[in-house]
XYZ file of C-alpha atoms in Angstrom:
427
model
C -109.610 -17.933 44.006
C -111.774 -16.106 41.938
C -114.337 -17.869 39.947
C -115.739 -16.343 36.471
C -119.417 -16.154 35.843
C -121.228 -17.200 32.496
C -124.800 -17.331 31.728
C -126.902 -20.201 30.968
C -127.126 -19.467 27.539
C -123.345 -19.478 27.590
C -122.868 -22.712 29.057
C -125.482 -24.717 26.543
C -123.080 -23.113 23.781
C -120.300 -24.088 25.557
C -121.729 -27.626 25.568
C -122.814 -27.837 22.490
C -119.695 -26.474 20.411
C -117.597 -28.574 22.342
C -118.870 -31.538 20.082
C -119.321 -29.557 16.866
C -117.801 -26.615 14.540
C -120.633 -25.395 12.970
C -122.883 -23.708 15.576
C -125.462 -21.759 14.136
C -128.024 -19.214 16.728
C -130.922 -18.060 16.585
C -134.342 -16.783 18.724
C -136.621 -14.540 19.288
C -137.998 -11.889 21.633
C -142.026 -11.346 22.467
C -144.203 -9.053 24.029
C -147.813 -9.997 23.744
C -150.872 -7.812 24.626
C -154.364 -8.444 25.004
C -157.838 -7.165 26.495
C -161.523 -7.380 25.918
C -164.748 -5.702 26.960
C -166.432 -8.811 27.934
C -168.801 -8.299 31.435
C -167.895 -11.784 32.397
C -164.268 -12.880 31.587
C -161.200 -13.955 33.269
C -158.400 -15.360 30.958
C -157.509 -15.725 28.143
C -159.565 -17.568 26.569
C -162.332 -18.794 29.283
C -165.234 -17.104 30.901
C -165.724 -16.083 33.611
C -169.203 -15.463 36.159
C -167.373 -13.119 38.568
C -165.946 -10.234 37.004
C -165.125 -7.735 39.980
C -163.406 -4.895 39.417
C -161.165 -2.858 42.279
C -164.065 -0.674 43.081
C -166.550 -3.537 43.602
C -168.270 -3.157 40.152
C -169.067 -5.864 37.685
C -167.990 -5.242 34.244
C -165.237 -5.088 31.901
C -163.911 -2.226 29.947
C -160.994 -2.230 27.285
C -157.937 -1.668 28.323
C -158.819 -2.385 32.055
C -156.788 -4.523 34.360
C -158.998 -6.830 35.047
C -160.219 -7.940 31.208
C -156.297 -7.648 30.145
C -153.579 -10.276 29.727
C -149.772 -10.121 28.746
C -147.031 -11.898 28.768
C -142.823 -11.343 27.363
C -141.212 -14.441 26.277
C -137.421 -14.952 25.287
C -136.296 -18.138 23.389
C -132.526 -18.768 22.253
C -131.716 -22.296 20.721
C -128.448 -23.672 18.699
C -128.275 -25.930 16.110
C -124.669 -28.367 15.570
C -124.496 -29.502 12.211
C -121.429 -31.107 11.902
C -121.059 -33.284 15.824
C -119.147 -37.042 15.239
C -121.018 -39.735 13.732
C -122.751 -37.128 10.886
C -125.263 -35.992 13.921
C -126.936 -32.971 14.335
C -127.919 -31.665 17.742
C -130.674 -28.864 18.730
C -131.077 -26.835 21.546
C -133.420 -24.590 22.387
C -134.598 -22.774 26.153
C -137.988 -21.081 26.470
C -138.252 -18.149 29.713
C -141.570 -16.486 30.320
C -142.401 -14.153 32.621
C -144.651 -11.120 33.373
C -142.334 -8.445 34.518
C -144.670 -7.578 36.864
C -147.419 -5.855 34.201
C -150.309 -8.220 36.800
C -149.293 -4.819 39.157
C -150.042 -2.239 36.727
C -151.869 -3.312 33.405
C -152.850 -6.818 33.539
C -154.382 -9.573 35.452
C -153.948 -12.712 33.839
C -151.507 -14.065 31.132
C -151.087 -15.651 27.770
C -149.825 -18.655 28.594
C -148.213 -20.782 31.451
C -150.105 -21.074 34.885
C -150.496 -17.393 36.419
C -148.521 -14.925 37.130
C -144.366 -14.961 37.440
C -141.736 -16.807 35.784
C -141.109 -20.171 34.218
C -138.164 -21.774 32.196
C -137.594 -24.889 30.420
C -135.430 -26.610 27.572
C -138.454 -26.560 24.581
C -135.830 -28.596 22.339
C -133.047 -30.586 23.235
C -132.585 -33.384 20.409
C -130.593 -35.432 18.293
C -130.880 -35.986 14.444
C -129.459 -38.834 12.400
C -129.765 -39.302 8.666
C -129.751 -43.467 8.061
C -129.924 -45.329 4.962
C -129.005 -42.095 2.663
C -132.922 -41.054 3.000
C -133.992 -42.182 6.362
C -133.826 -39.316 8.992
C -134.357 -39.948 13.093
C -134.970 -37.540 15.549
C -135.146 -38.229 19.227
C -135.478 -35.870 22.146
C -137.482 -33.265 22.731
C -138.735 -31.347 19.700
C -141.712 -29.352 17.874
C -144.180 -31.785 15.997
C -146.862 -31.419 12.821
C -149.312 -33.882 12.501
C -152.965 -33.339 12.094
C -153.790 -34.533 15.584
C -150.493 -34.166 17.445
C -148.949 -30.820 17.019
C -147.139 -27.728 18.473
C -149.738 -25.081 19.091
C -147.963 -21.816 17.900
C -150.539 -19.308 17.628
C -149.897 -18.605 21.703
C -146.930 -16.389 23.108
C -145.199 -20.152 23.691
C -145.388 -23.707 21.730
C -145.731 -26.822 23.488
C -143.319 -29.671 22.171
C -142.664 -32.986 22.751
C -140.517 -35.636 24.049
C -140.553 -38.224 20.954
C -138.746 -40.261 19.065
C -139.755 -39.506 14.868
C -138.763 -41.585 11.556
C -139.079 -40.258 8.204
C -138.286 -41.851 5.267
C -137.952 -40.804 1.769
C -136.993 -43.543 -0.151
C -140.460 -43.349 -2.103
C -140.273 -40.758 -5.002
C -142.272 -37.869 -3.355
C -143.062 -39.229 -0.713
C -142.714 -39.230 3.255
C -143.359 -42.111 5.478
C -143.380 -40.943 8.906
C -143.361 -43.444 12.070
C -143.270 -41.469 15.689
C -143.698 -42.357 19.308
C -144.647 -39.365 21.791
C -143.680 -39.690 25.189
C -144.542 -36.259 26.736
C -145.581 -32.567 26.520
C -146.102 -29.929 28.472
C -149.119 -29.035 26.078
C -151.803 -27.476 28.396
C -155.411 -27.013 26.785
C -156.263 -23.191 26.006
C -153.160 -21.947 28.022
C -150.764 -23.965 25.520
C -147.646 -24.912 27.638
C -148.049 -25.516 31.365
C -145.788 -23.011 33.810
C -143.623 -24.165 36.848
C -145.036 -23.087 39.718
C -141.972 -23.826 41.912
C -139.788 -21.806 39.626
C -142.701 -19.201 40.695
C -142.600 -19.363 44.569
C -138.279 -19.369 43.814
C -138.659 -16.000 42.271
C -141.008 -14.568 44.420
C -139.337 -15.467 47.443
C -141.213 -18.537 48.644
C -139.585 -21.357 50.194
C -139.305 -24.658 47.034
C -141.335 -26.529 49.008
C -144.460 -24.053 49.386
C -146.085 -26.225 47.172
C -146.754 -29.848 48.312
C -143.976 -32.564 47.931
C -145.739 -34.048 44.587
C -145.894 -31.098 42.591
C -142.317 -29.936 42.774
C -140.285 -30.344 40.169
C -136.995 -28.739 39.008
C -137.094 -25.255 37.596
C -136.617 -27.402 33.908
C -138.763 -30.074 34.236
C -141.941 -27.714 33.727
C -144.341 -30.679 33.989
C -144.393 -32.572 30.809
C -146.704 -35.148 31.343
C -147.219 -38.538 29.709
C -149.628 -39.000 26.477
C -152.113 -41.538 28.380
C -150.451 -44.284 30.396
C -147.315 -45.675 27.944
C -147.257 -42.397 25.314
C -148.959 -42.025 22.154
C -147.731 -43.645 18.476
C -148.461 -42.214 14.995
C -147.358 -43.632 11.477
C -148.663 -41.798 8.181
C -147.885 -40.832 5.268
C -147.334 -37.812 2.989
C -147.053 -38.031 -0.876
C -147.293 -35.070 -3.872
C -146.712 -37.995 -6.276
C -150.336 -37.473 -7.894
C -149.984 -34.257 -10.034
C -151.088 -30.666 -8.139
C -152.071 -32.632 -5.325
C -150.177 -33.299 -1.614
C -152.450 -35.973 -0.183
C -151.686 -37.533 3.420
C -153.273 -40.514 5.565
C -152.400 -40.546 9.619
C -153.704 -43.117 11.993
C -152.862 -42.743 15.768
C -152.980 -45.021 18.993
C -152.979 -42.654 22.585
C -152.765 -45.528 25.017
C -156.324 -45.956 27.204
C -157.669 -43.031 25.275
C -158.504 -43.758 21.886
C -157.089 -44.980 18.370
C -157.943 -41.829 15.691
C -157.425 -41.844 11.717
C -157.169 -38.690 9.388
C -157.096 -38.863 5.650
C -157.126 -35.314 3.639
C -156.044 -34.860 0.117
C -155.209 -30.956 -1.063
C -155.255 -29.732 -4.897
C -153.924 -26.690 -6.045
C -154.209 -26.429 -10.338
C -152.041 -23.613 -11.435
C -154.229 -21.160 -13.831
C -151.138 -19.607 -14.882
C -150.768 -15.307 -14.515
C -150.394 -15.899 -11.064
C -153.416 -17.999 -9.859
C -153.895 -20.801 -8.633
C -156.822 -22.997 -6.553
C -157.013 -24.960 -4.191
C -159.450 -27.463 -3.409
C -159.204 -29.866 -0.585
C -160.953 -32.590 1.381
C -160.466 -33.772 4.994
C -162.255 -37.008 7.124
C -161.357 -38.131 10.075
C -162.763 -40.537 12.931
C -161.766 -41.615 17.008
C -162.030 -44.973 17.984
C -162.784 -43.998 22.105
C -161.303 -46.578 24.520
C -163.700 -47.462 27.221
C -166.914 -48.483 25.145
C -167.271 -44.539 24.935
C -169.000 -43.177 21.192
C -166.898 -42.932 18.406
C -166.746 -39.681 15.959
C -166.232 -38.757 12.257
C -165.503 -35.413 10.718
C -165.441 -34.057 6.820
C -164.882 -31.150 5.775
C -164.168 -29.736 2.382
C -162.669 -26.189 1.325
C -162.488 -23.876 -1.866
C -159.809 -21.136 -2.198
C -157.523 -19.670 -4.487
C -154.697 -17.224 -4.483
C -155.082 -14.402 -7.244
C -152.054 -12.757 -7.128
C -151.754 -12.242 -3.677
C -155.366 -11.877 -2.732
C -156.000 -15.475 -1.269
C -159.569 -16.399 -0.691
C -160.908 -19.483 0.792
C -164.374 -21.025 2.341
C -165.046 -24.181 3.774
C -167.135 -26.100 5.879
C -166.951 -28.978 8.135
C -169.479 -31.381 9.963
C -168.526 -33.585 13.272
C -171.200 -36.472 14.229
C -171.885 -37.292 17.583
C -169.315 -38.792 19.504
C -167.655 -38.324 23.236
C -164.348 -36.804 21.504
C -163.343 -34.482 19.462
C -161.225 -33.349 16.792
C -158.897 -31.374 18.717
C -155.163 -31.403 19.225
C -154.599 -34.071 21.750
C -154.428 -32.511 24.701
C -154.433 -28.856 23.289
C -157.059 -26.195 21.885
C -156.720 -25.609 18.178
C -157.348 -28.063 15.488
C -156.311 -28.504 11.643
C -159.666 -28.588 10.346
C -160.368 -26.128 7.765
C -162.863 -24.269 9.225
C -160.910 -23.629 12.408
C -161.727 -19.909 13.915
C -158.947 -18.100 14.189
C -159.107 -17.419 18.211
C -161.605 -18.977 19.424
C -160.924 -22.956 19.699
C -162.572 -25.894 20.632
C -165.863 -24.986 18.992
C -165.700 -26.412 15.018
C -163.985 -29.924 16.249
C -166.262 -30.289 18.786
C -168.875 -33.292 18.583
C -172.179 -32.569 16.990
C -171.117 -29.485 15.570
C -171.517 -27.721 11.931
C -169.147 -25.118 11.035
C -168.652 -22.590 8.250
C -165.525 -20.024 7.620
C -164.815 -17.859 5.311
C -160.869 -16.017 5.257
C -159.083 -13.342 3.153
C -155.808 -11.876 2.943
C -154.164 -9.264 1.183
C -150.187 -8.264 0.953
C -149.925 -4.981 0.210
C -146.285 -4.425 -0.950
C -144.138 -2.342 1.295
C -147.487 -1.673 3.464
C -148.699 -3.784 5.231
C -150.327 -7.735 5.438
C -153.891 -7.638 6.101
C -156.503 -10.221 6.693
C -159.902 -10.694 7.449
C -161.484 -14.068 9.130
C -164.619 -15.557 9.511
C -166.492 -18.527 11.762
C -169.562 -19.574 12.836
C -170.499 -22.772 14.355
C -173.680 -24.311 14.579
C -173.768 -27.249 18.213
C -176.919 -28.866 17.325
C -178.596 -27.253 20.131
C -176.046 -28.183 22.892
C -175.654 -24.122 23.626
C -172.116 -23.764 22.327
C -172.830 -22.039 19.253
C -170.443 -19.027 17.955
C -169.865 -16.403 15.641
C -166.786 -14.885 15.355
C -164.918 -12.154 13.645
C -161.399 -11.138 12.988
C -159.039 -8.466 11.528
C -156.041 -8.682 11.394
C -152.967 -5.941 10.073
C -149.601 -6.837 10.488
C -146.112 -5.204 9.111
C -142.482 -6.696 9.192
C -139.751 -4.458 9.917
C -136.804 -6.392 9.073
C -136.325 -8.608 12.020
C -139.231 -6.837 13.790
C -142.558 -8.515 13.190
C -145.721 -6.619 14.458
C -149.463 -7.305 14.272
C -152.424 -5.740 15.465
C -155.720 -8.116 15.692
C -159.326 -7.315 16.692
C -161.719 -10.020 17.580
C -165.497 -10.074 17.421
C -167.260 -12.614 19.428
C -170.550 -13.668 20.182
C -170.820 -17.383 21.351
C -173.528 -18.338 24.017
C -171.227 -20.358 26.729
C -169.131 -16.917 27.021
C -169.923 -13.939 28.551
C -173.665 -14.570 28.984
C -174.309 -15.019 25.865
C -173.834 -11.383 25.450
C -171.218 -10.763 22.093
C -167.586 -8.615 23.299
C -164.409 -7.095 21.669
C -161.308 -8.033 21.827
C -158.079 -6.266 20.884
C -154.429 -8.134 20.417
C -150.777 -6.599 19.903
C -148.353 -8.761 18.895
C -144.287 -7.870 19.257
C -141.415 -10.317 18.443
C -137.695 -9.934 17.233
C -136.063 -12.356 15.226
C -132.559 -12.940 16.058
């Protein structure tokens, strides 16, 4: 008997369009590139004291091995839209790997934990419209809340194992009630890797790794939000004219209960123009008799025809937690730099940026970005610089970004380069 073969991503359309007749695909391919000149770096992100190079040197250098990172990433996920009982179902499968650039051009990686492979199911839920205007989704899924949120600015997102209600009944208006199990969210790396997918592929026995870390190939080690999960309710209304305005309060069990309130206007000059001015506070309520926080911050921008300009600034108090994605890197503060994270939500801190960005039809998208941070004298302060030039080619987005920074917990307090190449193909 001879038994056919069929891929995975066969078999999860297999399953899924057994159940539906409208099965729509779609994905995308990635190659991303990075390296630095930094004398004291490893990663992506954090520094390093020890940077030896293969002939016993300290030192980095562009372009060299050891101050370089990359990583390929290939997602495919399917949407049902028309599955029994008016249900929609999602599916979606992350793989990243390395391909083996840590023997020839690299040494670390984007995301994930080291070198080698990892897999996992990024999506996999179920959507249900109720009550005409009252939408559930439950399963795993991408999320965008001011404090709980898919980090997509790395090579992979982290999502979320949740359970999300939105209703619309309200003119205008979105009332959103959520409970977060999991996510394999995983600071400045973004998504965590599987490290006994790793030893499969590289021909270690699955139980290299002690009994307690291994988990199957899919699991990838999403993690519970404190000890029962994390709940958020807000709400989301553009019933005041020119204005979106939106109040969030969450509870992460045994870590802390947070609120943010921010409130966006954008008055259309007409010929083209408009501005936007917006406001942002937030505060934690820290479990454990810990110090709480607040944060404000306000911005002024305006988009002239496709030249958008924008400054703000933003001030957090003293406190034992941060404004941060729970669990992540990046925040949704206004002044947020746009690579180096964890520095403008941070407690005590004082922050200032300043962006523009230009669309030059048929040319190219350019844009330039800047932060600086000011920690109150806790020897975290930063400045940083970016440029950024990308250009779509149909379903072949490309971008090019350099990176100035000079922050005195990195690199010695000694300022370094960095250069970025971003490939993906939309599918």
């Amino acid at each position: 008997m001879k038994f056919a073969k069929l891929s995975l991503a066969a078999l999860m359309a297999l399953g899924v369009s057994a159940f539906a007749t409208d099965v729509k695909v779609d994905g995308d391919v990635k190659v991303y590139y990075g390296t630095n000149d930094a004398d004291a770096w490893h990663g992506a992100l954090l520094p390093h004291p020890n940077n030896v190079q293969d002939d016993g040197t300290t030192g980095g250098d562009l372009f060299g091995k050891h101050n370089s990172y990359a990583n390929a990433a290939f997602r495919i996920g399917l949407t049902a839209n028309d599955m029994p009982a008016g249900l929609t179902g999602r599916l979606s499968l992350t793989y990243l790997d390395t391909f083996g650039l840590e023997d020839s051009i690299v040494n670390d990686t984007w995301a994930g934990n080291g070198v080698g492979a990892s897999v996992w199911f990024d999506e996999a839920n179920l959507k249900a419209t109720l009550f005409d205007k009252t939408t559930v989704i439950a399963g795993r899924q991408y999320l965008d809340t001011p404090l709980v949120f898919s980090e997509k600015w790395n090579i992979a997102a982290n999502s979320y194992d949740a359970a999300v209600v939105v209703d619309q009944h309200i003119e205008k208006t979105a009332l959103v009630a959520g409970w977060i199990w999991r996510s394999n969210i995983n600071g400045g790396a973004t998504v965590q890797g599987n490290d006994r997918l790793n030893n499969t592929l590289h021909g270690l026995a699955p139980d290299a790794f002690p009994a307690a870390t291994q988990e199957s190939a899919f699991d990838n080690y999403f993690d519970t939000f404190g000890k029962h999960g994390a709940y958020a309710v807000g709400a989301v209304t553009s019933l005041i004219p020119m204005t979106t305005a939106q109040a969030w309060y969450y509870n992460v069990d045994s870590v802390a209960d947070a609120y943010w309130l921010q409130a966006d206007i954008t008055p259309d000059l007409g010929g083209g123009a408009k501005l936007t001015f917006g406001g942002q506070f937030a505060g934690t309520q820290v479990s454990g008799g810990n110090e709480d926080a607040t944060v404000w911050a306000v911005k002024l921008g305006g988009d002239f025809n496709g030249l958008k300009l924008s400054a703000a600034y933003s001030s957090v108090d003293k406190g034992d937690l941060g404004f941060a994605n729970v669990g992540g890197a990046q925040s949704k503060l206004y002044t947020e730099a746009w690579w180096n994270y964890g520095y403008v939500s941070a407690p005590d801190t004082d922050a200032v940026n300043v962006t523009a960005e230009y669309s030059f039809a048929d040319i190219a998208d350019f844009g330039a970005y800047y932060t600086a941070t000011d920690s109150n004298g806790q020897n975290r302060d930063l400045t940083e610089f970016a440029l950024t030039v990308g250009k779509n080619f149909g379903t072949f987005d490309t971008m090019l970004a350099y990176v100035y920074t000079d922050a005195e917990d990195q690199n010695n307090d000694d300022s370094y380069n960095t250069l970025q190449v971003y490939l993906t193909y939309n599918f």
